[in-house]
Coordinates of C-alpha atoms and ligand atoms in Angstrom, one line a residue:
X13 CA 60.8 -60.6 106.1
X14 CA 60.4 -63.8 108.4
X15 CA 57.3 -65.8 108.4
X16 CA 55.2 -66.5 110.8
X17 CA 53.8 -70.1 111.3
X18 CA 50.8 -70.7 113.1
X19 CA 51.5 -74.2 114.8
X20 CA 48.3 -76.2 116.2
X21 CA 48.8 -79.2 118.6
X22 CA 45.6 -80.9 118.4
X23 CA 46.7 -83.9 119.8
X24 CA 48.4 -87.6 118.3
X25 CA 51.7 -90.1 119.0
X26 CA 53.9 -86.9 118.4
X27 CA 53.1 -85.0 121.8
X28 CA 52.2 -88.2 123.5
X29 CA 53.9 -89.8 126.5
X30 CA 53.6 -93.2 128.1
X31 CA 51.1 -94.0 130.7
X32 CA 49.7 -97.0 131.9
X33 CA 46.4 -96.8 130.0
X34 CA 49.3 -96.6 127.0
X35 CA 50.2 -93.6 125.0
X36 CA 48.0 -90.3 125.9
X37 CA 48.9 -86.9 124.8
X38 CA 50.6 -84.5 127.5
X39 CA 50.3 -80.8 126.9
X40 CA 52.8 -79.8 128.7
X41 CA 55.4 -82.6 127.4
X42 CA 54.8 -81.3 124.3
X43 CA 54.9 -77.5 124.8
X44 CA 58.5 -78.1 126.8
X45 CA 59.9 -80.6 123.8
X46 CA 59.4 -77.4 121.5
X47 CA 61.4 -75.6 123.6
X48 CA 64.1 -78.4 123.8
X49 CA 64.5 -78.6 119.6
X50 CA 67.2 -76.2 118.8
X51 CA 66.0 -76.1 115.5
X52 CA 62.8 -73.7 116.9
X53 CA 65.5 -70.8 118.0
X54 CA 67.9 -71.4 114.8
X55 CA 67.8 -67.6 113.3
X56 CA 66.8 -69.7 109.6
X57 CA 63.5 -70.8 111.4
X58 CA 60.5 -69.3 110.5
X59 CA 59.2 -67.2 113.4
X60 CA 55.9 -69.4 115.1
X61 CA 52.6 -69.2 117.9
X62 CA 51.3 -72.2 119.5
X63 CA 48.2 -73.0 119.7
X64 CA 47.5 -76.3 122.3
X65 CA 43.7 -77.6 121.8
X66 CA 41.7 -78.8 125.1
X67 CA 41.2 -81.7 125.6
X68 CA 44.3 -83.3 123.2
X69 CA 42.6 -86.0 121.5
X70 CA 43.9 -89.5 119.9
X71 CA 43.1 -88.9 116.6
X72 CA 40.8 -92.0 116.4
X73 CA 38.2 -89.4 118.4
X74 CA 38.5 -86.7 115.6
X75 CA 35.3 -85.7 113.8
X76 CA 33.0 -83.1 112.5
X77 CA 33.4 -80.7 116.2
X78 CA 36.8 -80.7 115.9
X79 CA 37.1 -80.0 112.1
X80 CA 34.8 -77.1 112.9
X81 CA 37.0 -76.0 115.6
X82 CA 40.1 -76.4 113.2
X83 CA 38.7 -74.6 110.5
X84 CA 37.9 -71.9 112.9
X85 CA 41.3 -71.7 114.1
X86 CA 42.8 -70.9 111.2
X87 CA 40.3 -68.6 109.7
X88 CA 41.1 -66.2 112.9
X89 CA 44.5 -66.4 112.2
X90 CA 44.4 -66.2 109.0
X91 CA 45.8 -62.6 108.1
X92 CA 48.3 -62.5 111.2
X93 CA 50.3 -65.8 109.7
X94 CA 51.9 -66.9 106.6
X95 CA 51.3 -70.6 107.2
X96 CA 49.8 -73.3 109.0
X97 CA 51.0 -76.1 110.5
X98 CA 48.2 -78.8 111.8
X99 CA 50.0 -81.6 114.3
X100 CA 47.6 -84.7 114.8
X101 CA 47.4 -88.0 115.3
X102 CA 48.1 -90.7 112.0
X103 CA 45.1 -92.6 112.4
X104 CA 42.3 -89.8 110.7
X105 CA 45.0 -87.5 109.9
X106 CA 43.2 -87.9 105.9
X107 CA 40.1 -87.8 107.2
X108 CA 41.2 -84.3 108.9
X109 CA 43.2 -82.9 105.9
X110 CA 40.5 -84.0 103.4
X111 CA 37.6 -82.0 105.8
X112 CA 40.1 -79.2 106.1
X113 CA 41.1 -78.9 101.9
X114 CA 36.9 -78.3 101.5
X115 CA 36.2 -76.4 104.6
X116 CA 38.9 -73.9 104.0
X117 CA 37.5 -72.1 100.5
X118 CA 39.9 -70.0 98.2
X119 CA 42.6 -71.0 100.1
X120 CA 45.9 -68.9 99.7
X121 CA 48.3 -70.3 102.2
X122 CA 50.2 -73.8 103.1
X123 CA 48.3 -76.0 105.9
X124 CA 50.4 -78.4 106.6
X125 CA 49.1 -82.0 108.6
X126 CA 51.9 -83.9 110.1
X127 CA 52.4 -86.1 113.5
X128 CA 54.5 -89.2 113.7
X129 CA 54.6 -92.8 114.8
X130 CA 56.8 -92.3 117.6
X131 CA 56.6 -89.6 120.2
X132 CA 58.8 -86.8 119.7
X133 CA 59.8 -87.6 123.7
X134 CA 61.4 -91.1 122.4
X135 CA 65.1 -91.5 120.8
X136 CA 63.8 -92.8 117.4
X137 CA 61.4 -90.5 117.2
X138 CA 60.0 -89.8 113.5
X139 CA 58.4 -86.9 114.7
X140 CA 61.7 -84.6 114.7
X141 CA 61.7 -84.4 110.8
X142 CA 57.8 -84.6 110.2
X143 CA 57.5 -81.3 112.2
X144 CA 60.8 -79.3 111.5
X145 CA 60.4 -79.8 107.7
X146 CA 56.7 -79.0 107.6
X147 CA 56.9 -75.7 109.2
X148 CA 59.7 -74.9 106.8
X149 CA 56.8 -75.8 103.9
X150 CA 54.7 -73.7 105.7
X151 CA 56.9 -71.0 104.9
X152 CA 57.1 -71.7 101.6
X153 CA 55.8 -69.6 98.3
X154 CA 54.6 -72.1 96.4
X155 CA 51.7 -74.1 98.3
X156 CA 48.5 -73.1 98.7
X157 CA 46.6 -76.3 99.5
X158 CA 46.0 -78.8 102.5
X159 CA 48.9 -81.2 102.3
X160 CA 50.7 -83.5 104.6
X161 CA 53.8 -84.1 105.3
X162 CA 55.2 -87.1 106.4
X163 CA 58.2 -89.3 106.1
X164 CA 59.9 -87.0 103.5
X165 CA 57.1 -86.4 101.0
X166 CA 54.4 -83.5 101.1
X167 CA 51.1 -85.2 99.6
X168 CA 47.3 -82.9 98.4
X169 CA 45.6 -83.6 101.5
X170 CA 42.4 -85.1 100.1
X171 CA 44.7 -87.5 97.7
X172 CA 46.4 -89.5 101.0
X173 CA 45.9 -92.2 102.7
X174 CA 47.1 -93.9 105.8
X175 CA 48.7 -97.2 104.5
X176 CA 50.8 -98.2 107.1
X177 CA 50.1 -98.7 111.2
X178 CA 54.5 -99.0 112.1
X179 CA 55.9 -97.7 109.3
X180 CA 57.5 -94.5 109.0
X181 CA 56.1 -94.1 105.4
X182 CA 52.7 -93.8 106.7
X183 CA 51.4 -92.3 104.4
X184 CA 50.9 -91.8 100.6
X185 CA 48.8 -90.6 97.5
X186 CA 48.7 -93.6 95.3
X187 CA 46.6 -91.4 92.4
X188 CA 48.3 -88.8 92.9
X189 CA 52.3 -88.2 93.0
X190 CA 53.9 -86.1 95.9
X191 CA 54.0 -82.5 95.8
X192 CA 57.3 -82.4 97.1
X193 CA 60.3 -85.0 97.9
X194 CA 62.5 -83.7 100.6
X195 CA 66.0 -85.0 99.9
X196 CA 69.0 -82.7 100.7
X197 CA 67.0 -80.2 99.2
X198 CA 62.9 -80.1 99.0
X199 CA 62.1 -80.7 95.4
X200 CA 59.1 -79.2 94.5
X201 CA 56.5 -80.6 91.5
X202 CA 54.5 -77.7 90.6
X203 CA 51.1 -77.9 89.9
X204 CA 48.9 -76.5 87.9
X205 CA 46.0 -78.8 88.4
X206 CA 44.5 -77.3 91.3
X207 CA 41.7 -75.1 90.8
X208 CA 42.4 -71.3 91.5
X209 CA 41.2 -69.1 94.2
X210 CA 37.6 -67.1 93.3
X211 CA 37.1 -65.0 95.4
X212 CA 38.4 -63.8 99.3
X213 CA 39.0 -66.7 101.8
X214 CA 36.3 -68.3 103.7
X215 CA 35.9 -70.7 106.2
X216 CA 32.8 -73.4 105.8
X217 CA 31.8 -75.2 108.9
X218 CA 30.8 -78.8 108.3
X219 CA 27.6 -80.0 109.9
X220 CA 27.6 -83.7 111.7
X221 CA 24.7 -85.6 109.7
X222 CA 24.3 -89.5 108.5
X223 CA 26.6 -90.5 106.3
X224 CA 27.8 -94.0 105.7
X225 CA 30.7 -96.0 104.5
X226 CA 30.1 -99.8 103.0
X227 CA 32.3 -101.8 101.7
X228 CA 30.8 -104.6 99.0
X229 CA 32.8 -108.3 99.5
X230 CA 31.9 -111.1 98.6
X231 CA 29.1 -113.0 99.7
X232 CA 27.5 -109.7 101.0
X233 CA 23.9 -110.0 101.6
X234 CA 22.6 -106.7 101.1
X235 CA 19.5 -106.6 102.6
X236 CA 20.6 -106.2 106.1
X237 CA 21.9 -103.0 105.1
X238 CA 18.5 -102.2 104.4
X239 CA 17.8 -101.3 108.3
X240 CA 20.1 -98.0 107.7
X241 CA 18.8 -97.2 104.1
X242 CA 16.3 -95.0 105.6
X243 CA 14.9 -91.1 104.7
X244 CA 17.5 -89.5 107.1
X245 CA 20.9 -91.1 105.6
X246 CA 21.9 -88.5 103.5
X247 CA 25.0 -90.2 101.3
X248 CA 26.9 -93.5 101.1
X249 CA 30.4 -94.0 99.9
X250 CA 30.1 -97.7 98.3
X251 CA 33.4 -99.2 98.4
X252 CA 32.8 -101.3 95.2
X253 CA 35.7 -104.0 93.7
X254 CA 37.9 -102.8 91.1
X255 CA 36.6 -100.3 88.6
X256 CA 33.7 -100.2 90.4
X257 CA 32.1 -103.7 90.3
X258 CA 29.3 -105.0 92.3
X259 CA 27.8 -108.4 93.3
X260 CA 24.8 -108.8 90.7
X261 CA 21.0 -108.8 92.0
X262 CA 21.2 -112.5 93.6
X263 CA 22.4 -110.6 97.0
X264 CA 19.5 -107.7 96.7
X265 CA 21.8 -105.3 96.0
X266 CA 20.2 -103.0 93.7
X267 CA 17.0 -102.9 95.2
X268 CA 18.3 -101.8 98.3
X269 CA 19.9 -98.6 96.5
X270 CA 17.5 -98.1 94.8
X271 CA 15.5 -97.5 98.3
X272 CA 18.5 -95.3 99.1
X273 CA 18.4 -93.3 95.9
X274 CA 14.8 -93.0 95.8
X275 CA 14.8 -91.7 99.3
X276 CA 17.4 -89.0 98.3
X277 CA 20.5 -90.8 99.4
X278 CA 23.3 -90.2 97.3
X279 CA 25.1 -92.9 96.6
X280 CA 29.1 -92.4 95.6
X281 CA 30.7 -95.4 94.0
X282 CA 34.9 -95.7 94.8
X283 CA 36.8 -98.1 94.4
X284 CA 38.4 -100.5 97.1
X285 CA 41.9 -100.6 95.0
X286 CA 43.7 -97.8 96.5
X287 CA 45.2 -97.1 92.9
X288 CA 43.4 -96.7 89.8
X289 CA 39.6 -95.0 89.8
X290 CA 36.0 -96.2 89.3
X291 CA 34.6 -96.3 85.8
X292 CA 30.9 -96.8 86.0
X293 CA 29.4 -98.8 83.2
X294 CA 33.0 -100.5 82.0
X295 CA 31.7 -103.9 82.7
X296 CA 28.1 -105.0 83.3
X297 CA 28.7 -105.5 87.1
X298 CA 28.9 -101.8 87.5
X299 CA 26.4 -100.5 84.9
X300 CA 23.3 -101.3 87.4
X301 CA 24.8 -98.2 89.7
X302 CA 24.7 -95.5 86.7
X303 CA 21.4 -96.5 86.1
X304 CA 20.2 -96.0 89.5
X305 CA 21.7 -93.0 89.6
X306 CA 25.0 -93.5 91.4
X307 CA 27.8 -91.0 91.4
X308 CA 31.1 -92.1 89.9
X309 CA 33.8 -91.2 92.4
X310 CA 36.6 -92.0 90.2
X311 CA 39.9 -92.1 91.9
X312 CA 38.8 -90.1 95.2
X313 CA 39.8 -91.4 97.6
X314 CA 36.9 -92.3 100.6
X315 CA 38.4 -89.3 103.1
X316 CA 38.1 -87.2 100.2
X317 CA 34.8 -88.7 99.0
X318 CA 33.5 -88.9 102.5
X319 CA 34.5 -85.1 103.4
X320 CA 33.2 -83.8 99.9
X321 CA 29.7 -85.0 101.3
X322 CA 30.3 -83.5 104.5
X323 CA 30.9 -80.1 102.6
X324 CA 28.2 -79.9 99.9
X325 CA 25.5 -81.0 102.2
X326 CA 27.0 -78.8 104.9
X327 CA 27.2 -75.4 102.4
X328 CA 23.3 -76.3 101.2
X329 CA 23.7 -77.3 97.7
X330 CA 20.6 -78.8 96.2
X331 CA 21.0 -83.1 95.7
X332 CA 21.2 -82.6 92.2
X333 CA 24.0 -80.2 92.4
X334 CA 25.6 -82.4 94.9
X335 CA 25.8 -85.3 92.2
X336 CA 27.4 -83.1 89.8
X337 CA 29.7 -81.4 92.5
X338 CA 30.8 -84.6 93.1
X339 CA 31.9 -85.8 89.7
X340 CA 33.6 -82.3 89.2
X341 CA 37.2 -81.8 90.6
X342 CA 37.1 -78.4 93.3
X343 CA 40.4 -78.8 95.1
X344 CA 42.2 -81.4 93.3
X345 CA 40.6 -83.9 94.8
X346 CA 40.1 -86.0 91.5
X347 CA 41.6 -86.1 88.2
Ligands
LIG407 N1 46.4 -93.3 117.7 C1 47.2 -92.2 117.3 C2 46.4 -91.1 116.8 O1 45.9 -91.2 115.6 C3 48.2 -92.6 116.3 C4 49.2 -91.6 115.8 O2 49.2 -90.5 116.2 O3 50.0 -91.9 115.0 O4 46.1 -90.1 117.5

């Protein structure tokens, strides 16, 4: 039997055309490019619906609402399609995929997060390939995770990163090798690292709440941080150097987490070297975060790290839980 892709424009370069504020996304470009691709009414195809999101966003304008709202998407079309296939813009298109890969529990189907760098509208476009092979993956038996596809590899969701603004490689998963390589034909590494389903699907909606995002360099002088250190921020993903090293107490550093611990922030150390992960207490310049209580983030990346805080505050767990929850791998998110 055929299978049925559920296809979700949410916005990004792919259905964009050119205006003179620059590129904006056009509904109704998009909707009659689909029907232009001859690919779409090839019998091979997988059979598809369309759903267009109001208002199309730029990616950069992505966050918790419209997580929620993709979430919710899917989970209502969940048992009428075989797969899921989640267009949207490059620049939070992690961000989105790592929300998604948490929100989406016991997930038993592809969702598949592609776009492209030039509009589909455009002779060079990128965004001919990205879509036409990830809604063949979306058909496919043997995912059952939030990937991306782009430029010819399918990456885990919450292991990618956006590390390039013009290349058509945009993305990659530098701990974490692809899940498939599409050559002539798509070569598939299976995994069996990814936690299993345990129990029926269910769809967790995020709640927007402080969180924060600081990267350490040097000559940082911590205490102006101390301003948004207070009661209400919930969790900060530390960007640290290397393995998870810190300036020592001369720039305040510790005393301010301290505050933030102390206060009940939760405090995730990651490292700022897309490859590689954090080992807390390896050298002396990281063993002040164990001590104050600091989660090792090992090699999350911080969309994954970022959207795992999102999720665990959102579902309720208590802050100790949280901690642990963090340091343990639930979607193959970490090794
Ligand atoms: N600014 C665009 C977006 O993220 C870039 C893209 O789609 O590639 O929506």
């Amino acid at each position: 039997m055929k299978k049925k892709i559920c296809l979700i424009y949410t916005g990004g370069t792919i259905g964009m055309v050119k205006s003179e504020k620059g590129y904006v996304p056009s509904e109704d470009a998009f909707l009659k490019l689909l029907s232009q691709l001859p690919e779409f009414s090839n019998p091979a195809f997988p059979d598809y619906e369309t759903i267009v999101f109001t208002p199309l966003l730029d990616s950069s304008d992505i966050a918790v609402e419209e997580w929620n709202k993709m979430g919710r998407t899917i989970a209502s079309r969940y048992a009428a399609c075989d797969g899921f296939v989640v267009l949207h813009g490059t620049d939070t298109m992690a961000y989105s995929a790592s929300a998604l890969s948490f929100m989406l529990e016991n997930l038993e189907k592809p969702v598949i997060f592609t776009g492209s760098q030039i509009p589909l509208y455009e002779l060079r476009s990128d965004g001919r390939d990205n879509l036409i092979s990830a809604m063949l993956l979306a058909a496919s038996e043997h995912i059952r995770e939030v990937c991306i596809y782009f430029g010819g590899q399918l990456l885990r969701g919450n292991r990618a990163t956006k590390l390039s603004s013009d290349g058509m490689h945009a993305f990659d998963s530098p701990n974490y090798p692809p899940l498939v390589k599409a050559g002539i034909d798509f070569k598939f590494r299976l995994t069996a690292d990814l936690p299993p389903a345990n129990g029926p699907f269910r769809f967790q909606p995020f709640e927007a709440m402080p969180l924060g995002v600081l990267k350490v360099f040097p000559g940082i002088q911590f205490d102006l941080f101390e301003s948004i250190m207070t009661e209400s921020l919930r969790g900060v993903v530390l960007e640290s150097f290397g393995a998870g090293n810190v300036p020592s107490a001369r720039t305040a550093l510790l005393p301010v987490l301290k505050k933030a611990h102390d206060h009940g922030t939760l405090v995730v150390v990651r490292s700022q070297c897309p490859e590689g992960k954090v080992n807390l207490g390896s050298y002396a310049a990281s063993l002040s975060l164990k001590e104050i209580g600091a989660v090792d983030g090992g090699d999350m990346t911080t969309e994954a790290a970022l959207a795992k805080l999102y999720y665990l505050f959102s579902k309720g767990e208590k802050p100790e839980d949280v901690k642990a929850l963090m340091e343990a791998n639930l979607r193959g998110e970490r090794s």
